[in-house]
Amino acid sequence: MLANNIEKTLQGSSAIRKMFEEGIRLKKERGEEAICDLTLGNPCLEPPKEVKDALTLLAQSTEKKQHQYMPNAGIQKTRSFIANELVKESNLPFTANHIIMCVGAGGGLNVVFKSLLNEKDTVVSPSPYFAEYRFYAQNYNASLVPVKTKPDFSLDLDGMAKAITAKTKIVLLNSPNNPTGAVYTSQELTDLGVLLRKKSDEYGVPITLLADEPYKEILYEGNVPCIFSYYENTVVVTSYSKSLALPAERIGYIAISPHHSFHKKLFDAACICTRILGFVNAPAFMQRLLPLVANIKVDLSLYKKNRDLLHQKLNEIGYLCSKPQGAFYLFIPIPRQVKESEFIQLAQKEGLLLVAGSAFGLEGYFRVAYCVEEEVIQRSITKFQNVWDQCTIKSS
Amino acid sequence: MLANNIEKTLQGSSAIRKMFEEGIRLKKERGEEAICDLTLGNPCLEPPKEVKDALTLLAQSTEKKQHQYMPNAGIQKTRSFIANELVKESNLPFTANHIIMCVGAGGGLNVVFKSLLNEKDTVVSPSPYFAEYRFYAQNYNASLVPVKTKPDFSLDLDGMAKAITAKTKIVLLNSPNNPTGAVYTSQELTDLGVLLRKKSDEYGVPITLLADEPYKEILYEGNVPCIFSYYENTVVVTSYSKSLALPAERIGYIAISPHHSFHKKLFDAACICTRILGFVNAPAFMQRLLPLVANIKVDLSLYKKNRDLLHQKLNEIGYLCSKPQGAFYLFIPIPRQVKESEFIQLAQKEGLLLVAGSAFGLEGYFRVAYCVEEEVIQRSITKFQNVWDQCTIKSS
């Protein structure tokens, strides 16, 4: 007697769950050290020392009212701090009144979706995409419309133009991208801005560009263009899950462009939605932490080493593995000789746990999460070779 | 271009917001000490010393992986700790597999609603009720069906029997109650259990009794009966917002009765809903806190003093003020001579900020939140007298 849609979701998610359960079973059976689990985007790094120090300072503080209810948008001081950071980055007149603290990026996306989406509206997003987006849209009786990216995972602007209709309220970007690691270029964003302005005019409804940017600080080369510069009706949702390695603390923010055509209303709506969705406010303790650890982020050298090693070795084996600038994922085509599910199972038998591309809306790929200890990556190479060899045998 | 329902909510909430804004204006104009703000259920108490000590301990801990993603249900150790507490209280075989940690009770209620409610389903709840319940039901395209309680705020079982239909998936109780402070008796709960069994049989659908119990530890006399003893299909949602004075930290739990007819499925659904609503998991730091502060709660003597003083003085003035056993609210009939809105405005002019009963679905009352410093309560007495006098003048 569950809700019908949840009953369906439970049944649907059983395939992925079976894989996880099989993984747990394998670890028990063969021992942890026989398994390379590259499925989860769960940072292996600890939070920087400065974060631990600041948490201690906060816990010992004798300041009163640290744990009391606050406005739904969050603590003024924290929101002003973030606004100032954004002014420096964007040159736009951000104030605390453009910032709503949220329960991680997942919480923030739900708040923006709830604020903007009517029944049957659409959210257009490049594919492959973070699997949760589909559920987030369904939560508000809307739907996700994926638009396949080009083979190099760059935006297909023509495809997006076709997908955007009068029902499209949100175009959702995730850069650096999960699962591909791709970073959209300034040129891509310029073209997207032109498209969104045109479509907004055509349909008489401002389309909001929603940028999900939890991986923005996880960057090995180049830079992530400041998205606010390309289109006025822009909202950024982000979290400190990756940059401070605090994913389970659920702390992030929503930033509404001061140039968004209804930014005041959207701010009010986001506050109300934060309340009525039951978040009420982002966890206070972590809100207080943020101004104390300005400019601090995790040391990326481990992730970079993992990426470089995997990229080199997998290409040597024969996989067509590109070298993304950001995030901690590789998204790699599965050798043509085998089906996706077959490949994932072959890898699993080898003790190599991967996620199938179809979980991200693009079949025929596998995702590697390399936010793990270096030794896991090193052990994985032989396994990747063995799986490759078995695929080759299959075809001969 | 907000979502239509949010646009409506924004407009609807503007009345309450105006009151709050007027309150802020008054405080600025006349000074904080001229105003008695009794509107918010925001505990004035600080968390107990043991909580602060435990937070310091946690911040200084060198244990790894404290801030990493975890299963959506939460940290195993914390869930086992809570299960053990519930075994002691209920004598039922609770384990960690009946407990899902949640982002405050508001988060937990949304997770249970999402798990159970189809479009057009109903949630039956005694009235007056916590105003957010209506929004929580609407989030899932369902609706709240309020059933007026008796004049002493006890359950009207006949009324509830009439309100429950084949569409009713949840009966929602809040005891001790916000806004009345009422605690439902063992007899009321026994009768409710009989009713729910009969209705579940009649419609062939198990109705879930959902108990929202964040005020359970805020009790001055007697006891709150263990709700799990009265009906098998019971779920409790609670938080540590009031008992540990940590409302802004958003930490609570969902406990599913081991005798619930589909408790395993409901557990799985609650995990999925925790994920797809964007909560992902309850804040890890506060989850770790809980087993360290077993049996600790705030000192209730201030609240009790406030309640007793208000009860005595308001009755002396002429208000018909009952003396509820729990929570930190009084819900008092407005003198018949004046309308509700008129009374609230008279009080506001006097510098006395109150919430109108209609905000809780029952017009003709006002709510007093007495979780404030004692001196605020003492100053409020003259103001209550002045408002009373003005009501009396009105009628003469």
mmCIF file with all atom_site columns, N, CA and C in Angstrom, chain B residues 64-107:
data_model
loop_
_atom_site.group_PDB
_atom_site.id
_atom_site.type_symbol
_atom_site.label_atom_id
_atom_site.label_alt_id
_atom_site.label_comp_id
_atom_site.label_asym_id
_atom_site.label_entity_id
_atom_site.label_seq_id
_atom_site.pdbx_PDB_ins_code
_atom_site.Cartn_x
_atom_site.Cartn_y
_atom_site.Cartn_z
_atom_site.occupancy
_atom_site.B_iso_or_equiv
_atom_site.pdbx_formal_charge
_atom_site.auth_seq_id
_atom_site.auth_comp_id
_atom_site.auth_asym_id
_atom_site.auth_atom_id
_atom_site.pdbx_PDB_model_num
ATOM 1   N N  . LYS B 1 64  ? 38.084 8.404  10.991 1.00 0.00 ? 64  LYS B N  1
ATOM 2   C CA . LYS B 1 64  ? 37.934 8.750  9.569  1.00 0.00 ? 64  LYS B CA 1
ATOM 3   C C  . LYS B 1 64  ? 36.489 8.543  9.107  1.00 0.00 ? 64  LYS B C  1
ATOM 4   N N  . LYS B 1 65  ? 36.190 9.073  7.937  1.00 0.00 ? 65  LYS B N  1
ATOM 5   C CA . LYS B 1 65  ? 34.912 8.851  7.258  1.00 0.00 ? 65  LYS B CA 1
ATOM 6   C C  . LYS B 1 65  ? 33.699 9.334  8.048  1.00 0.00 ? 65  LYS B C  1
ATOM 7   N N  . GLN B 1 66  ? 33.922 10.303 8.942  1.00 0.00 ? 66  GLN B N  1
ATOM 8   C CA . GLN B 1 66  ? 32.805 10.823 9.730  1.00 0.00 ? 66  GLN B CA 1
ATOM 9   C C  . GLN B 1 66  ? 31.822 11.625 8.892  1.00 0.00 ? 66  GLN B C  1
ATOM 10  N N  . HIS B 1 67  ? 32.320 12.193 7.781  1.00 0.00 ? 67  HIS B N  1
ATOM 11  C CA . HIS B 1 67  ? 31.483 13.124 7.009  1.00 0.00 ? 67  HIS B CA 1
ATOM 12  C C  . HIS B 1 67  ? 31.110 12.592 5.629  1.00 0.00 ? 67  HIS B C  1
ATOM 13  N N  . GLN B 1 68  ? 31.404 11.290 5.410  1.00 0.00 ? 68  GLN B N  1
ATOM 14  C CA . GLN B 1 68  ? 31.126 10.693 4.100  1.00 0.00 ? 68  GLN B CA 1
ATOM 15  C C  . GLN B 1 68  ? 29.670 10.281 3.950  1.00 0.00 ? 68  GLN B C  1
ATOM 16  N N  . TYR B 1 69  ? 29.262 10.118 2.674  1.00 0.00 ? 69  TYR B N  1
ATOM 17  C CA . TYR B 1 69  ? 27.928 9.569  2.418  1.00 0.00 ? 69  TYR B CA 1
ATOM 18  C C  . TYR B 1 69  ? 27.751 8.261  3.158  1.00 0.00 ? 69  TYR B C  1
ATOM 19  N N  . MET B 1 70  ? 26.504 7.976  3.459  1.00 0.00 ? 70  MET B N  1
ATOM 20  C CA . MET B 1 70  ? 26.146 6.781  4.222  1.00 0.00 ? 70  MET B CA 1
ATOM 21  C C  . MET B 1 70  ? 24.868 6.230  3.587  1.00 0.00 ? 70  MET B C  1
ATOM 22  N N  . PRO B 1 71  ? 24.380 5.059  4.021  1.00 0.00 ? 71  PRO B N  1
ATOM 23  C CA . PRO B 1 71  ? 23.061 4.639  3.526  1.00 0.00 ? 71  PRO B CA 1
ATOM 24  C C  . PRO B 1 71  ? 22.027 5.727  3.831  1.00 0.00 ? 71  PRO B C  1
ATOM 25  N N  . ASN B 1 72  ? 21.023 5.865  2.969  1.00 0.00 ? 72  ASN B N  1
ATOM 26  C CA . ASN B 1 72  ? 20.048 6.944  3.141  1.00 0.00 ? 72  ASN B CA 1
ATOM 27  C C  . ASN B 1 72  ? 19.357 6.893  4.508  1.00 0.00 ? 72  ASN B C  1
ATOM 28  N N  . ALA B 1 73  ? 19.237 5.715  5.082  1.00 0.00 ? 73  ALA B N  1
ATOM 29  C CA . ALA B 1 73  ? 18.555 5.578  6.382  1.00 0.00 ? 73  ALA B CA 1
ATOM 30  C C  . ALA B 1 73  ? 19.365 6.206  7.517  1.00 0.00 ? 73  ALA B C  1
ATOM 31  N N  . GLY B 1 74  ? 20.666 6.345  7.319  1.00 0.00 ? 74  GLY B N  1
ATOM 32  C CA . GLY B 1 74  ? 21.485 6.969  8.354  1.00 0.00 ? 74  GLY B CA 1
ATOM 33  C C  . GLY B 1 74  ? 22.524 6.022  8.920  1.00 0.00 ? 74  GLY B C  1
ATOM 34  N N  . ILE B 1 75  ? 23.234 6.504  9.950  1.00 0.00 ? 75  ILE B N  1
ATOM 35  C CA . ILE B 1 75  ? 24.344 5.766  10.538 1.00 0.00 ? 75  ILE B CA 1
ATOM 36  C C  . ILE B 1 75  ? 23.793 4.588  11.353 1.00 0.00 ? 75  ILE B C  1
ATOM 37  N N  . GLN B 1 76  ? 24.335 3.419  11.068 1.00 0.00 ? 76  GLN B N  1
ATOM 38  C CA . GLN B 1 76  ? 23.862 2.181  11.714 1.00 0.00 ? 76  GLN B CA 1
ATOM 39  C C  . GLN B 1 76  ? 23.896 2.298  13.248 1.00 0.00 ? 76  GLN B C  1
ATOM 40  N N  . LYS B 1 77  ? 24.999 2.807  13.789 1.00 0.00 ? 77  LYS B N  1
ATOM 41  C CA . LYS B 1 77  ? 25.177 2.879  15.234 1.00 0.00 ? 77  LYS B CA 1
ATOM 42  C C  . LYS B 1 77  ? 24.081 3.747  15.870 1.00 0.00 ? 77  LYS B C  1
ATOM 43  N N  . THR B 1 78  ? 23.787 4.861  15.230 1.00 0.00 ? 78  THR B N  1
ATOM 44  C CA . THR B 1 78  ? 22.764 5.768  15.751 1.00 0.00 ? 78  THR B CA 1
ATOM 45  C C  . THR B 1 78  ? 21.389 5.118  15.684 1.00 0.00 ? 78  THR B C  1
ATOM 46  N N  . ARG B 1 79  ? 21.106 4.458  14.563 1.00 0.00 ? 79  ARG B N  1
ATOM 47  C CA . ARG B 1 79  ? 19.798 3.813  14.400 1.00 0.00 ? 79  ARG B CA 1
ATOM 48  C C  . ARG B 1 79  ? 19.636 2.671  15.400 1.00 0.00 ? 79  ARG B C  1
ATOM 49  N N  . SER B 1 80  ? 20.714 1.925  15.663 1.00 0.00 ? 80  SER B N  1
ATOM 50  C CA . SER B 1 80  ? 20.639 0.843  16.658 1.00 0.00 ? 80  SER B CA 1
ATOM 51  C C  . SER B 1 80  ? 20.400 1.418  18.052 1.00 0.00 ? 80  SER B C  1
ATOM 52  N N  . PHE B 1 81  ? 21.074 2.517  18.342 1.00 0.00 ? 81  PHE B N  1
ATOM 53  C CA . PHE B 1 81  ? 20.883 3.186  19.632 1.00 0.00 ? 81  PHE B CA 1
ATOM 54  C C  . PHE B 1 81  ? 19.414 3.569  19.819 1.00 0.00 ? 81  PHE B C  1
ATOM 55  N N  . ILE B 1 82  ? 18.822 4.174  18.801 1.00 0.00 ? 82  ILE B N  1
ATOM 56  C CA . ILE B 1 82  ? 17.418 4.595  18.893 1.00 0.00 ? 82  ILE B CA 1
ATOM 57  C C  . ILE B 1 82  ? 16.502 3.378  19.000 1.00 0.00 ? 82  ILE B C  1
ATOM 58  N N  . ALA B 1 83  ? 16.796 2.351  18.210 1.00 0.00 ? 83  ALA B N  1
ATOM 59  C CA . ALA B 1 83  ? 15.989 1.120  18.269 1.00 0.00 ? 83  ALA B CA 1
ATOM 60  C C  . ALA B 1 83  ? 15.996 0.558  19.686 1.00 0.00 ? 83  ALA B C  1
ATOM 61  N N  . ASN B 1 84  ? 17.176 0.535  20.323 1.00 0.00 ? 84  ASN B N  1
ATOM 62  C CA . ASN B 1 84  ? 17.264 0.014  21.696 1.00 0.00 ? 84  ASN B CA 1
ATOM 63  C C  . ASN B 1 84  ? 16.431 0.831  22.671 1.00 0.00 ? 84  ASN B C  1
ATOM 64  N N  . GLU B 1 85  ? 16.463 2.136  22.505 1.00 0.00 ? 85  GLU B N  1
ATOM 65  C CA . GLU B 1 85  ? 15.646 3.007  23.366 1.00 0.00 ? 85  GLU B CA 1
ATOM 66  C C  . GLU B 1 85  ? 14.163 2.667  23.195 1.00 0.00 ? 85  GLU B C  1
ATOM 67  N N  . LEU B 1 86  ? 13.764 2.442  21.934 1.00 0.00 ? 86  LEU B N  1
ATOM 68  C CA . LEU B 1 86  ? 12.354 2.160  21.656 1.00 0.00 ? 86  LEU B CA 1
ATOM 69  C C  . LEU B 1 86  ? 11.945 0.776  22.168 1.00 0.00 ? 86  LEU B C  1
ATOM 70  N N  . VAL B 1 87  ? 12.860 -0.167 22.133 1.00 0.00 ? 87  VAL B N  1
ATOM 71  C CA . VAL B 1 87  ? 12.569 -1.501 22.698 1.00 0.00 ? 87  VAL B CA 1
ATOM 72  C C  . VAL B 1 87  ? 12.234 -1.351 24.179 1.00 0.00 ? 87  VAL B C  1
ATOM 73  N N  . LYS B 1 88  ? 13.063 -0.564 24.875 1.00 0.00 ? 88  LYS B N  1
ATOM 74  C CA . LYS B 1 88  ? 12.836 -0.351 26.313 1.00 0.00 ? 88  LYS B CA 1
ATOM 75  C C  . LYS B 1 88  ? 11.469 0.270  26.554 1.00 0.00 ? 88  LYS B C  1
ATOM 76  N N  . GLU B 1 89  ? 11.114 1.235  25.714 1.00 0.00 ? 89  GLU B N  1
ATOM 77  C CA . GLU B 1 89  ? 9.871  1.959  25.946 1.00 0.00 ? 89  GLU B CA 1
ATOM 78  C C  . GLU B 1 89  ? 8.640  1.153  25.544 1.00 0.00 ? 89  GLU B C  1
ATOM 79  N N  . SER B 1 90  ? 8.750  0.422  24.443 1.00 0.00 ? 90  SER B N  1
ATOM 80  C CA . SER B 1 90  ? 7.550  -0.196 23.843 1.00 0.00 ? 90  SER B CA 1
ATOM 81  C C  . SER B 1 90  ? 7.467  -1.695 24.038 1.00 0.00 ? 90  SER B C  1
ATOM 82  N N  . ASN B 1 91  ? 8.606  -2.324 24.381 1.00 0.00 ? 91  ASN B N  1
ATOM 83  C CA . ASN B 1 91  ? 8.653  -3.789 24.418 1.00 0.00 ? 91  ASN B CA 1
ATOM 84  C C  . ASN B 1 91  ? 8.429  -4.427 23.059 1.00 0.00 ? 91  ASN B C  1
ATOM 85  N N  . LEU B 1 92  ? 8.569  -3.656 22.002 1.00 0.00 ? 92  LEU B N  1
ATOM 86  C CA . LEU B 1 92  ? 8.437  -4.221 20.659 1.00 0.00 ? 92  LEU B CA 1
ATOM 87  C C  . LEU B 1 92  ? 9.836  -4.470 20.088 1.00 0.00 ? 92  LEU B C  1
ATOM 88  N N  . PRO B 1 93  ? 9.955  -5.433 19.163 1.00 0.00 ? 93  PRO B N  1
ATOM 89  C CA . PRO B 1 93  ? 11.290 -5.832 18.670 1.00 0.00 ? 93  PRO B CA 1
ATOM 90  C C  . PRO B 1 93  ? 11.874 -4.873 17.630 1.00 0.00 ? 93  PRO B C  1
ATOM 91  N N  . PHE B 1 94  ? 12.061 -3.602 18.010 1.00 0.00 ? 94  PHE B N  1
ATOM 92  C CA . PHE B 1 94  ? 12.675 -2.627 17.105 1.00 0.00 ? 94  PHE B CA 1
ATOM 93  C C  . PHE B 1 94  ? 14.135 -2.990 16.837 1.00 0.00 ? 94  PHE B C  1
ATOM 94  N N  . THR B 1 95  ? 14.564 -2.816 15.579 1.00 0.00 ? 95  THR B N  1
ATOM 95  C CA . THR B 1 95  ? 15.984 -2.901 15.233 1.00 0.00 ? 95  THR B CA 1
ATOM 96  C C  . THR B 1 95  ? 16.304 -1.679 14.370 1.00 0.00 ? 95  THR B C  1
ATOM 97  N N  . ALA B 1 96  ? 17.582 -1.556 13.998 1.00 0.00 ? 96  ALA B N  1
ATOM 98  C CA . ALA B 1 96  ? 17.978 -0.441 13.116 1.00 0.00 ? 96  ALA B CA 1
ATOM 99  C C  . ALA B 1 96  ? 17.164 -0.445 11.820 1.00 0.00 ? 96  ALA B C  1
ATOM 100 N N  . ASN B 1 97  ? 16.639 -1.596 11.436 1.00 0.00 ? 97  ASN B N  1
ATOM 101 C CA . ASN B 1 97  ? 15.878 -1.683 10.188 1.00 0.00 ? 97  ASN B CA 1
ATOM 102 C C  . ASN B 1 97  ? 14.453 -1.143 10.285 1.00 0.00 ? 97  ASN B C  1
ATOM 103 N N  . HIS B 1 98  ? 14.112 -0.573 11.431 1.00 0.00 ? 98  HIS B N  1
ATOM 104 C CA . HIS B 1 98  ? 12.830 0.115  11.563 1.00 0.00 ? 98  HIS B CA 1
ATOM 105 C C  . HIS B 1 98  ? 13.020 1.626  11.719 1.00 0.00 ? 98  HIS B C  1
ATOM 106 N N  . ILE B 1 99  ? 14.271 2.071  11.674 1.00 0.00 ? 99  ILE B N  1
ATOM 107 C CA . ILE B 1 99  ? 14.595 3.475  11.965 1.00 0.00 ? 99  ILE B CA 1
ATOM 108 C C  . ILE B 1 99  ? 15.235 4.140  10.747 1.00 0.00 ? 99  ILE B C  1
ATOM 109 N N  . ILE B 1 100 ? 14.712 5.297  10.351 1.00 0.00 ? 100 ILE B N  1
ATOM 110 C CA . ILE B 1 100 ? 15.314 6.110  9.300  1.00 0.00 ? 100 ILE B CA 1
ATOM 111 C C  . ILE B 1 100 ? 15.570 7.496  9.899  1.00 0.00 ? 100 ILE B C  1
ATOM 112 N N  . MET B 1 101 ? 16.817 7.924  9.898  1.00 0.00 ? 101 MET B N  1
ATOM 113 C CA . MET B 1 101 ? 17.135 9.256  10.408 1.00 0.00 ? 101 MET B CA 1
ATOM 114 C C  . MET B 1 101 ? 16.607 10.298 9.415  1.00 0.00 ? 101 MET B C  1
ATOM 115 N N  . CYS B 1 102 ? 16.106 11.429 9.942  1.00 0.00 ? 102 CYS B N  1
ATOM 116 C CA . CYS B 1 102 ? 15.513 12.425 9.037  1.00 0.00 ? 102 CYS B CA 1
ATOM 117 C C  . CYS B 1 102 ? 15.940 13.854 9.391  1.00 0.00 ? 102 CYS B C  1
ATOM 118 N N  . VAL B 1 103 ? 15.736 14.738 8.427  1.00 0.00 ? 103 VAL B N  1
ATOM 119 C CA . VAL B 1 103 ? 16.098 16.155 8.553  1.00 0.00 ? 103 VAL B CA 1
ATOM 120 C C  . VAL B 1 103 ? 14.992 16.870 9.343  1.00 0.00 ? 103 VAL B C  1
ATOM 121 N N  . GLY B 1 104 ? 14.985 16.656 10.651 1.00 0.00 ? 104 GLY B N  1
ATOM 122 C CA . GLY B 1 104 ? 13.936 17.216 11.502 1.00 0.00 ? 104 GLY B CA 1
ATOM 123 C C  . GLY B 1 104 ? 12.616 16.504 11.265 1.00 0.00 ? 104 GLY B C  1
ATOM 124 N N  . ALA B 1 105 ? 11.631 16.775 12.132 1.00 0.00 ? 105 ALA B N  1
ATOM 125 C CA . ALA B 1 105 ? 10.330 16.116 11.989 1.00 0.00 ? 105 ALA B CA 1
ATOM 126 C C  . ALA B 1 105 ? 9.650  16.555 10.693 1.00 0.00 ? 105 ALA B C  1
ATOM 127 N N  . GLY B 1 106 ? 9.850  17.808 10.283 1.00 0.00 ? 106 GLY B N  1
ATOM 128 C CA . GLY B 1 106 ? 9.279  18.296 9.021  1.00 0.00 ? 106 GLY B CA 1
ATOM 129 C C  . GLY B 1 106 ? 9.771  17.468 7.842  1.00 0.00 ? 106 GLY B C  1
ATOM 130 N N  . GLY B 1 107 ? 11.058 17.160 7.846  1.00 0.00 ? 107 GLY B N  1
ATOM 131 C CA . GLY B 1 107 ? 11.614 16.300 6.807  1.00 0.00 ? 107 GLY B CA 1
ATOM 132 C C  . GLY B 1 107 ? 11.025 14.903 6.882  1.00 0.00 ? 107 GLY B C  1
#
